[in-house]
Short mmCIF file of C-alpha atoms in Angstrom, two decimals:
data_model
loop_
_atom_site.label_atom_id
_atom_site.label_comp_id
_atom_site.label_asym_id
_atom_site.label_seq_id
_atom_site.Cartn_x
_atom_site.Cartn_y
_atom_site.Cartn_z
CA UNK X 333 0.00 0.00 0.00
CA UNK X 334 2.84 2.42 0.83
CA UNK X 335 4.50 1.72 -2.52
CA UNK X 336 1.17 2.22 -4.29
CA UNK X 337 0.59 5.58 -2.60
CA UNK X 338 4.15 6.69 -3.43
CA UNK X 339 3.56 5.81 -7.09
CA UNK X 340 0.29 7.75 -7.11
CA UNK X 341 2.02 10.84 -5.64
CA UNK X 342 4.74 10.56 -8.29
CA UNK X 343 2.00 10.44 -10.93
CA UNK X 344 0.41 13.58 -9.46
CA UNK X 345 3.75 15.37 -9.67
CA UNK X 346 4.10 14.55 -13.39
CA UNK X 347 0.50 15.10 -14.52
CA UNK X 348 -0.55 18.43 -15.98
CA UNK X 349 -3.64 20.30 -17.10
CA UNK X 350 -2.44 22.31 -20.03
CA UNK X 351 1.06 23.31 -18.93
CA UNK X 352 0.20 23.64 -15.25
CA UNK X 353 1.49 20.86 -12.95
CA UNK X 354 -1.27 18.95 -11.18
CA UNK X 355 0.26 19.74 -7.77
CA UNK X 356 -0.33 23.46 -8.43
CA UNK X 357 -3.88 22.82 -9.64
CA UNK X 358 -4.43 21.18 -6.25
CA UNK X 359 -2.90 24.25 -4.60
CA UNK X 360 -5.31 26.54 -6.48
CA UNK X 361 -8.23 24.31 -5.47
CA UNK X 362 -7.09 24.52 -1.85
CA UNK X 363 -6.83 28.32 -1.96
CA UNK X 364 -10.24 28.57 -3.64
CA UNK X 365 -11.97 26.26 -1.15
CA UNK X 366 -14.04 27.22 1.86
CA UNK X 367 -11.97 24.71 3.83
CA UNK X 368 -8.92 26.98 3.40
CA UNK X 369 -10.94 29.87 4.85
CA UNK X 370 -12.00 27.70 7.80
CA UNK X 371 -8.45 26.50 8.49
CA UNK X 372 -6.90 29.94 8.12
CA UNK X 373 -3.11 29.87 8.39
CA UNK X 374 -3.00 26.70 10.48
CA UNK X 375 -1.99 24.40 7.62
CA UNK X 376 0.21 26.64 5.48
CA UNK X 377 2.94 23.98 5.61
CA UNK X 378 1.16 22.06 2.81
CA UNK X 379 2.38 24.78 0.45
CA UNK X 380 5.83 23.21 0.71
CA UNK X 381 4.35 19.93 -0.60
CA UNK X 382 1.01 20.56 -2.33
CA UNK X 383 0.75 16.87 -3.23
CA UNK X 384 0.03 16.40 0.51
CA UNK X 385 -3.17 18.44 0.25
CA UNK X 386 -5.16 15.24 -0.27
CA UNK X 387 -3.73 13.88 3.00
CA UNK X 388 -4.64 17.13 4.76
CA UNK X 389 -8.21 17.02 3.42
CA UNK X 390 -8.58 13.37 4.46
CA UNK X 391 -7.19 14.11 7.93
CA UNK X 392 -9.48 17.10 8.45
CA UNK X 393 -12.56 15.31 7.10
CA UNK X 394 -11.96 12.22 9.25
CA UNK X 395 -11.39 14.34 12.35
CA UNK X 396 -14.58 16.34 11.80
CA UNK X 397 -16.68 13.22 11.15
CA UNK X 398 -15.30 11.57 14.27
CA UNK X 399 -16.24 14.66 16.27
CA UNK X 400 -19.77 14.58 14.84
CA UNK X 401 -20.13 10.87 15.64
CA UNK X 402 -19.30 11.58 19.29
CA UNK X 403 -21.96 14.32 19.42
CA UNK X 404 -24.33 12.56 16.99
CA UNK X 405 -24.59 13.26 13.29
CA UNK X 406 -27.13 15.79 12.09
CA UNK X 407 -30.47 14.28 11.21
CA UNK X 408 -33.03 15.37 8.69
CA UNK X 409 -36.51 14.48 7.47
CA UNK X 410 -37.11 12.30 4.44
CA UNK X 411 -40.43 11.55 2.74
CA UNK X 412 -41.48 7.92 3.11
CA UNK X 413 -44.48 5.83 2.09
CA UNK X 414 -45.27 2.61 3.96
CA UNK X 415 -48.03 0.25 5.06
CA UNK X 416 -48.60 0.89 8.77
CA UNK X 417 -51.05 -0.33 11.39
CA UNK X 418 -52.13 3.19 12.44
CA UNK X 419 -52.49 6.52 10.68
CA UNK X 420 -49.23 8.41 10.30
CA UNK X 421 -48.96 11.58 8.24
CA UNK X 422 -51.25 11.59 5.17
CA UNK X 423 -53.29 8.60 4.02
CA UNK X 424 -52.75 7.31 0.49
CA UNK X 425 -56.36 6.37 -0.15
CA UNK X 426 -55.77 4.97 -3.65
CA UNK X 427 -53.01 2.58 -2.54
CA UNK X 428 -54.99 1.57 0.56
CA UNK X 429 -58.08 0.64 -1.49
CA UNK X 430 -56.17 -0.97 -4.37
CA UNK X 431 -54.35 -3.40 -2.08
CA UNK X 432 -57.34 -3.87 0.29
CA UNK X 433 -55.12 -2.99 3.22
CA UNK X 434 -58.02 -2.28 5.60
CA UNK X 435 -58.96 -5.94 5.42
CA UNK X 436 -55.48 -6.69 6.78
CA UNK X 437 -55.71 -4.06 9.51
CA UNK X 438 -53.27 -1.76 7.75
CA UNK X 439 -53.26 1.53 5.91
CA UNK X 440 -50.87 3.16 3.40
CA UNK X 441 -49.50 6.48 4.61
CA UNK X 442 -47.05 9.11 3.44
CA UNK X 443 -45.05 10.70 6.25
CA UNK X 444 -41.78 12.46 7.08
CA UNK X 445 -39.30 10.35 9.01
CA UNK X 446 -36.32 11.66 10.99
CA UNK X 447 -33.24 9.92 9.63
CA UNK X 448 -29.44 10.02 9.37
CA UNK X 449 -29.67 9.10 5.68
CA UNK X 450 -29.66 12.74 4.54
CA UNK X 451 -28.08 14.14 1.33
CA UNK X 452 -25.47 15.88 3.49
CA UNK X 453 -24.36 12.69 5.24
CA UNK X 454 -24.40 10.70 1.98
CA UNK X 455 -22.24 13.40 0.39
CA UNK X 456 -19.70 13.15 3.21
CA UNK X 457 -19.62 9.34 3.03
CA UNK X 458 -19.08 9.48 -0.75
CA UNK X 459 -16.21 11.94 -0.19
CA UNK X 460 -14.52 9.47 2.17
CA UNK X 461 -14.69 6.79 -0.51
CA UNK X 462 -13.36 9.19 -3.16
CA UNK X 463 -10.35 10.16 -1.03
CA UNK X 464 -9.17 6.56 -0.81
CA UNK X 465 -8.68 6.55 -4.60
CA UNK X 466 -6.45 9.61 -5.00
CA UNK X 467 -3.24 8.59 -3.30
CA UNK X 468 -3.59 9.37 0.41
CA UNK X 469 -1.49 7.64 3.09
CA UNK X 470 -2.37 4.04 3.90
CA UNK X 471 -3.18 4.97 7.52
CA UNK X 472 -5.70 7.52 6.25
CA UNK X 473 -7.14 5.00 3.77
CA UNK X 474 -7.84 2.69 6.72
CA UNK X 475 -9.28 5.55 8.75
CA UNK X 476 -11.59 6.56 5.89
CA UNK X 477 -12.65 2.94 5.40
CA UNK X 478 -13.48 2.59 9.08
CA UNK X 479 -15.63 5.73 9.00
CA UNK X 480 -17.42 4.54 5.84
CA UNK X 481 -18.31 1.34 7.72
CA UNK X 482 -19.54 3.29 10.78
CA UNK X 483 -21.69 5.65 8.73
CA UNK X 484 -23.13 2.77 6.73
CA UNK X 485 -23.98 0.84 9.90
CA UNK X 486 -25.87 3.92 11.14
CA UNK X 487 -28.02 3.84 8.01
CA UNK X 488 -26.28 6.32 5.71
CA UNK X 489 -26.52 5.11 2.10
CA UNK X 490 -23.46 4.70 -0.10
CA UNK X 491 -25.03 6.71 -2.89
CA UNK X 492 -23.75 10.18 -3.63
CA UNK X 493 -26.77 12.55 -3.80
CA UNK X 494 -27.21 13.91 -7.30
CA UNK X 495 -27.25 17.68 -7.62
CA UNK X 496 -26.05 18.25 -4.06
CA UNK X 497 -23.96 21.40 -3.65
CA UNK X 498 -22.21 22.88 -0.65
CA UNK X 499 -22.89 26.34 -2.07
CA UNK X 500 -26.68 25.87 -1.88
CA UNK X 501 -26.67 24.03 1.44
CA UNK X 502 -28.21 25.92 4.34
CA UNK X 503 -26.78 25.50 7.82
CA UNK X 504 -28.74 26.39 10.94
CA UNK X 505 -27.46 27.25 14.40
CA UNK X 506 -27.66 23.66 15.55
CA UNK X 507 -25.55 22.27 12.69
CA UNK X 508 -22.97 24.99 12.01
CA UNK X 509 -20.25 22.48 12.91
CA UNK X 510 -21.25 20.55 9.77
CA UNK X 511 -20.18 23.48 7.60
CA UNK X 512 -16.44 22.77 7.79
CA UNK X 513 -17.06 19.04 7.35
CA UNK X 514 -19.02 19.56 4.13
CA UNK X 515 -16.44 22.08 2.89
CA UNK X 516 -13.76 19.39 3.32
CA UNK X 517 -15.96 16.89 1.48
CA UNK X 518 -16.43 19.31 -1.41
CA UNK X 519 -12.67 19.81 -1.73
CA UNK X 520 -12.20 16.03 -1.68
CA UNK X 521 -14.38 15.74 -4.79
CA UNK X 522 -12.58 18.66 -6.44
CA UNK X 523 -9.21 16.91 -6.04
CA UNK X 524 -10.38 14.14 -8.38
CA UNK X 525 -9.45 16.24 -11.39
CA UNK X 526 -9.41 15.58 -15.13
CA UNK X 527 -5.94 15.47 -16.66
CA UNK X 528 -4.37 14.90 -20.05
CA UNK X 529 -3.91 11.23 -19.19
CA UNK X 530 -6.73 8.72 -19.41
CA UNK X 531 -8.97 8.45 -16.39
CA UNK X 532 -12.52 8.44 -15.08
CA UNK X 533 -13.02 12.19 -14.79
CA UNK X 534 -13.16 14.39 -17.86
CA UNK X 535 -13.94 17.93 -18.91
CA UNK X 536 -16.01 17.83 -22.07
CA UNK X 537 -14.12 20.32 -24.27
CA UNK X 538 -10.87 22.31 -24.21
CA UNK X 539 -12.94 25.50 -24.12
CA UNK X 540 -14.77 24.33 -21.01
CA UNK X 541 -11.41 23.42 -19.44
CA UNK X 542 -10.14 26.98 -19.99
CA UNK X 543 -13.30 28.51 -18.49
CA UNK X 544 -13.00 26.22 -15.47
CA UNK X 545 -9.32 27.10 -14.97
CA UNK X 546 -10.02 30.82 -15.38
CA UNK X 547 -12.68 30.72 -12.65
CA UNK X 548 -10.47 28.57 -10.44
CA UNK X 549 -7.56 31.02 -10.76
CA UNK X 550 -9.84 33.94 -9.82
CA UNK X 551 -11.29 32.14 -6.77
CA UNK X 552 -7.86 30.94 -5.67
CA UNK X 553 -6.33 34.43 -5.72
CA UNK X 554 -9.33 35.85 -3.83
CA UNK X 555 -9.25 33.01 -1.30
CA UNK X 556 -5.51 33.33 -0.74
CA UNK X 557 -5.61 37.07 -0.05
CA UNK X 558 -8.72 36.82 2.15
CA UNK X 559 -6.92 34.35 4.45
CA UNK X 560 -3.31 35.53 4.39
CA UNK X 561 -3.80 39.30 4.66
CA UNK X 562 -4.41 40.55 8.20
CA UNK X 563 -8.10 41.41 8.51
CA UNK X 564 -7.30 44.26 10.91
CA UNK X 565 -5.37 46.01 8.13
CA UNK X 566 -6.92 44.69 4.91
CA UNK X 567 -10.40 44.19 3.46
CA UNK X 568 -10.72 41.68 0.60
CA UNK X 569 -13.92 41.58 -1.49
CA UNK X 570 -14.71 39.25 -4.40
CA UNK X 571 -17.13 39.76 -7.30
CA UNK X 572 -18.23 43.22 -6.23
CA UNK X 573 -20.60 45.15 -8.48
CA UNK X 574 -19.70 48.67 -9.58
CA UNK X 575 -22.36 51.18 -10.56
CA UNK X 576 -22.11 53.62 -13.42
CA UNK X 577 -22.40 57.23 -12.29
CA UNK X 578 -25.48 57.92 -14.38
CA UNK X 579 -26.77 61.50 -14.54
CA UNK X 580 -29.62 60.82 -16.98
CA UNK X 581 -31.05 57.83 -18.83
CA UNK X 582 -33.77 56.71 -21.21
CA UNK X 583 -36.61 54.41 -20.22
CA UNK X 584 -35.20 51.14 -21.56
CA UNK X 585 -31.47 51.54 -20.92
CA UNK X 586 -31.49 49.51 -17.68
CA UNK X 587 -32.40 46.39 -19.64
CA UNK X 588 -29.39 46.60 -21.96
CA UNK X 589 -26.71 48.56 -20.05
CA UNK X 590 -23.87 46.16 -19.14
CA UNK X 591 -22.94 45.82 -15.50
CA UNK X 592 -19.44 46.08 -14.04
CA UNK X 593 -18.27 43.28 -11.77
CA UNK X 594 -14.72 43.19 -10.48
CA UNK X 595 -12.93 39.96 -9.58
CA UNK X 596 -11.17 41.18 -6.42
CA UNK X 597 -10.95 44.47 -4.50
CA UNK X 598 -8.32 44.92 -1.78
CA UNK X 599 -8.51 47.88 0.59
CA UNK X 600 -5.75 48.93 2.97
CA UNK X 601 -7.30 50.55 6.02
CA UNK X 602 -4.34 52.51 7.41
CA UNK X 603 -3.45 54.34 4.18
CA UNK X 604 -7.01 54.39 2.80
CA UNK X 605 -5.84 52.87 -0.49
CA UNK X 606 -7.69 50.58 -2.89
CA UNK X 607 -6.55 48.07 -5.51
CA UNK X 608 -8.82 46.45 -8.09
CA UNK X 609 -7.53 43.08 -9.36
CA UNK X 610 -8.89 41.55 -12.53
CA UNK X 611 -7.64 37.99 -13.12
CA UNK X 612 -7.20 36.65 -16.65
CA UNK X 613 -6.25 33.23 -17.97
CA UNK X 614 -4.23 33.90 -21.06
CA UNK X 615 -0.86 35.43 -21.85
CA UNK X 616 -0.19 38.97 -20.68
CA UNK X 617 0.92 40.09 -24.14
CA UNK X 618 0.11 39.25 -27.75
CA UNK X 619 1.83 39.83 -31.07
CA UNK X 620 1.47 43.45 -32.17
CA UNK X 621 1.25 45.06 -35.60
CA UNK X 622 4.66 46.73 -35.44
CA UNK X 623 6.41 44.89 -32.61
CA UNK X 624 6.81 41.38 -31.29
CA UNK X 625 4.74 41.88 -28.13
CA UNK X 626 2.09 44.30 -26.95
CA UNK X 627 -0.31 44.41 -24.02
CA UNK X 628 -3.91 43.45 -24.73
CA UNK X 629 -5.63 46.78 -25.30
CA UNK X 630 -9.12 45.50 -24.43
CA UNK X 631 -8.03 44.60 -20.91
CA UNK X 632 -6.39 48.00 -20.47
CA UNK X 633 -9.61 49.75 -21.55
CA UNK X 634 -11.60 47.55 -19.16
CA UNK X 635 -9.42 48.42 -16.16
CA UNK X 636 -9.40 52.08 -17.16
CA UNK X 637 -13.22 52.03 -17.18
CA UNK X 638 -13.30 50.41 -13.72
CA UNK X 639 -11.05 53.09 -12.23
CA UNK X 640 -12.35 56.20 -13.96
CA UNK X 641 -16.04 55.32 -13.67
CA UNK X 642 -15.79 55.27 -9.87
CA UNK X 643 -14.13 58.66 -9.46
CA UNK X 644 -15.92 60.94 -7.05
CA UNK X 645 -14.48 64.25 -5.82
CA UNK X 646 -16.03 63.68 -2.40
CA UNK X 647 -14.04 60.43 -2.09
CA UNK X 648 -10.35 61.28 -2.52
CA UNK X 649 -9.36 57.60 -2.56
CA UNK X 650 -11.39 57.04 -5.73
CA UNK X 651 -9.21 59.59 -7.55
CA UNK X 652 -6.01 57.61 -6.96
CA UNK X 653 -7.17 53.98 -6.77
CA UNK X 654 -5.04 51.41 -8.58
CA UNK X 655 -5.72 48.44 -10.82
CA UNK X 656 -3.93 45.17 -11.55
CA UNK X 657 -4.36 42.78 -14.46
CA UNK X 658 -3.11 39.45 -13.12
CA UNK X 659 -2.26 36.66 -15.58
CA UNK X 660 -0.82 33.18 -15.06
CA UNK X 661 2.51 32.30 -16.67
CA UNK X 662 4.63 29.21 -16.96
CA UNK X 663 8.12 30.54 -17.50
CA UNK X 664 8.54 34.28 -16.96
CA UNK X 665 7.28 36.76 -14.37
CA UNK X 666 6.27 40.35 -15.12
CA UNK X 667 5.38 43.28 -12.85
CA UNK X 668 5.09 46.48 -14.88
CA UNK X 669 3.13 49.64 -14.12
CA UNK X 670 1.83 52.70 -15.94
CA UNK X 671 0.11 55.69 -14.33
CA UNK X 672 -2.76 57.15 -16.34
CA UNK X 673 -4.67 60.23 -15.13
CA UNK X 674 -3.76 59.59 -11.51
CA UNK X 675 -4.39 55.82 -11.53
CA UNK X 676 -1.57 53.27 -11.42
CA UNK X 677 -2.33 50.20 -13.55
CA UNK X 678 -0.20 47.10 -13.01
CA UNK X 679 0.41 44.30 -15.50
CA UNK X 680 1.55 41.23 -13.60
CA UNK X 681 2.01 37.49 -13.92
CA UNK X 682 2.26 34.55 -11.52
CA UNK X 683 4.36 31.57 -12.59
CA UNK X 684 2.07 28.57 -12.05
CA UNK X 685 4.85 26.25 -13.19
CA UNK X 686 6.97 27.18 -10.17
CA UNK X 687 6.93 25.68 -6.68
CA UNK X 688 3.94 26.24 -4.42
CA UNK X 689 6.03 28.25 -2.00
CA UNK X 690 7.19 30.51 -4.85
CA UNK X 691 3.57 31.08 -5.92
CA UNK X 692 2.70 32.15 -2.37
CA UNK X 693 5.70 34.50 -2.19
CA UNK X 694 4.88 35.95 -5.61
CA UNK X 695 1.27 36.77 -4.68
CA UNK X 696 2.43 38.51 -1.50
CA UNK X 697 5.19 40.33 -3.40
CA UNK X 698 2.72 41.76 -5.93
CA UNK X 699 0.45 43.16 -3.23
CA UNK X 700 3.41 44.66 -1.36
CA UNK X 701 4.75 46.20 -4.58
CA UNK X 702 1.39 47.65 -5.64
CA UNK X 703 0.64 49.29 -2.29
CA UNK X 704 4.17 50.44 -1.54
CA UNK X 705 4.20 52.10 -4.96
CA UNK X 706 0.88 53.81 -4.20
CA UNK X 707 2.30 55.17 -0.97
CA UNK X 708 5.41 56.52 -2.70
CA UNK X 709 3.58 58.15 -5.60
#
């Protein structure tokens, strides 16, 4: 088993999606996950060895399930129909008459039954089974297997609920402790990624793969900064809507006027400074008409619109806010800036082919550079 797990980890280190090593895809998934927000900076050591993220997820999930088993798993109601000897819930008259149940002293009823076999618990059990197939340590495989047996013996089905999503799950006061457990389960499923080698899990088209990676990169950068930056000094917002400063409009313009939604906004409290980050998932430059490389003009116009459209003389910060276009790269790293009408606009890359620790240092370096430059300008 140890040799098998070692081989699987070696495979993870060599697999890629596009040109990005699988270990760094796992790192992005970790940064983007709600589990990373729950853990905070307690498990940053996995950035030295991102292939150990699966072990971390398994360890956290097992620990949380074991805690819930001590205090009893959350129960829920499920709709059931059965032949019973006394009325329970609503009577199914048609079924009762068709099978002449009254002659047998029974009646068919539909009722809600309190059970442990809820979609949430089935989702967690399925996550335990999934983790055993992606190269975790043998001790954790045994631990996951033991918990699968315990949950099954309590009546939780081994069928992953279709359409279940952590994002749409609602947690009440009595089951808030389930939130971290389900977040770990969701990350466990995310780690079973499609790659360029044959396997069970696939993305349907290259175009869909790019869209998925683009969204993952955006969520990972937002998740990283929201956890790593000190909340007493920094405010990190994701997917914030900007409003146009409209002075007049026609009757039907609201139906066709495009909205403005930024990927990430970072505010520094002490210096009252603001940085808008827009993540992209293509190369920073392209071939120009008269030179080998040029910045993508459409992205520059987009950032310029973000910054200038929010200017307000009553808010001095809005007159000097900065922007950053953040692209992934595989070989080189860029951090260039131009100041246009009072607004610094940065053009930066993060080398996703580098080590996990280097990616972390690079993201912190870019924030430090952007805000230190603002302070010096």
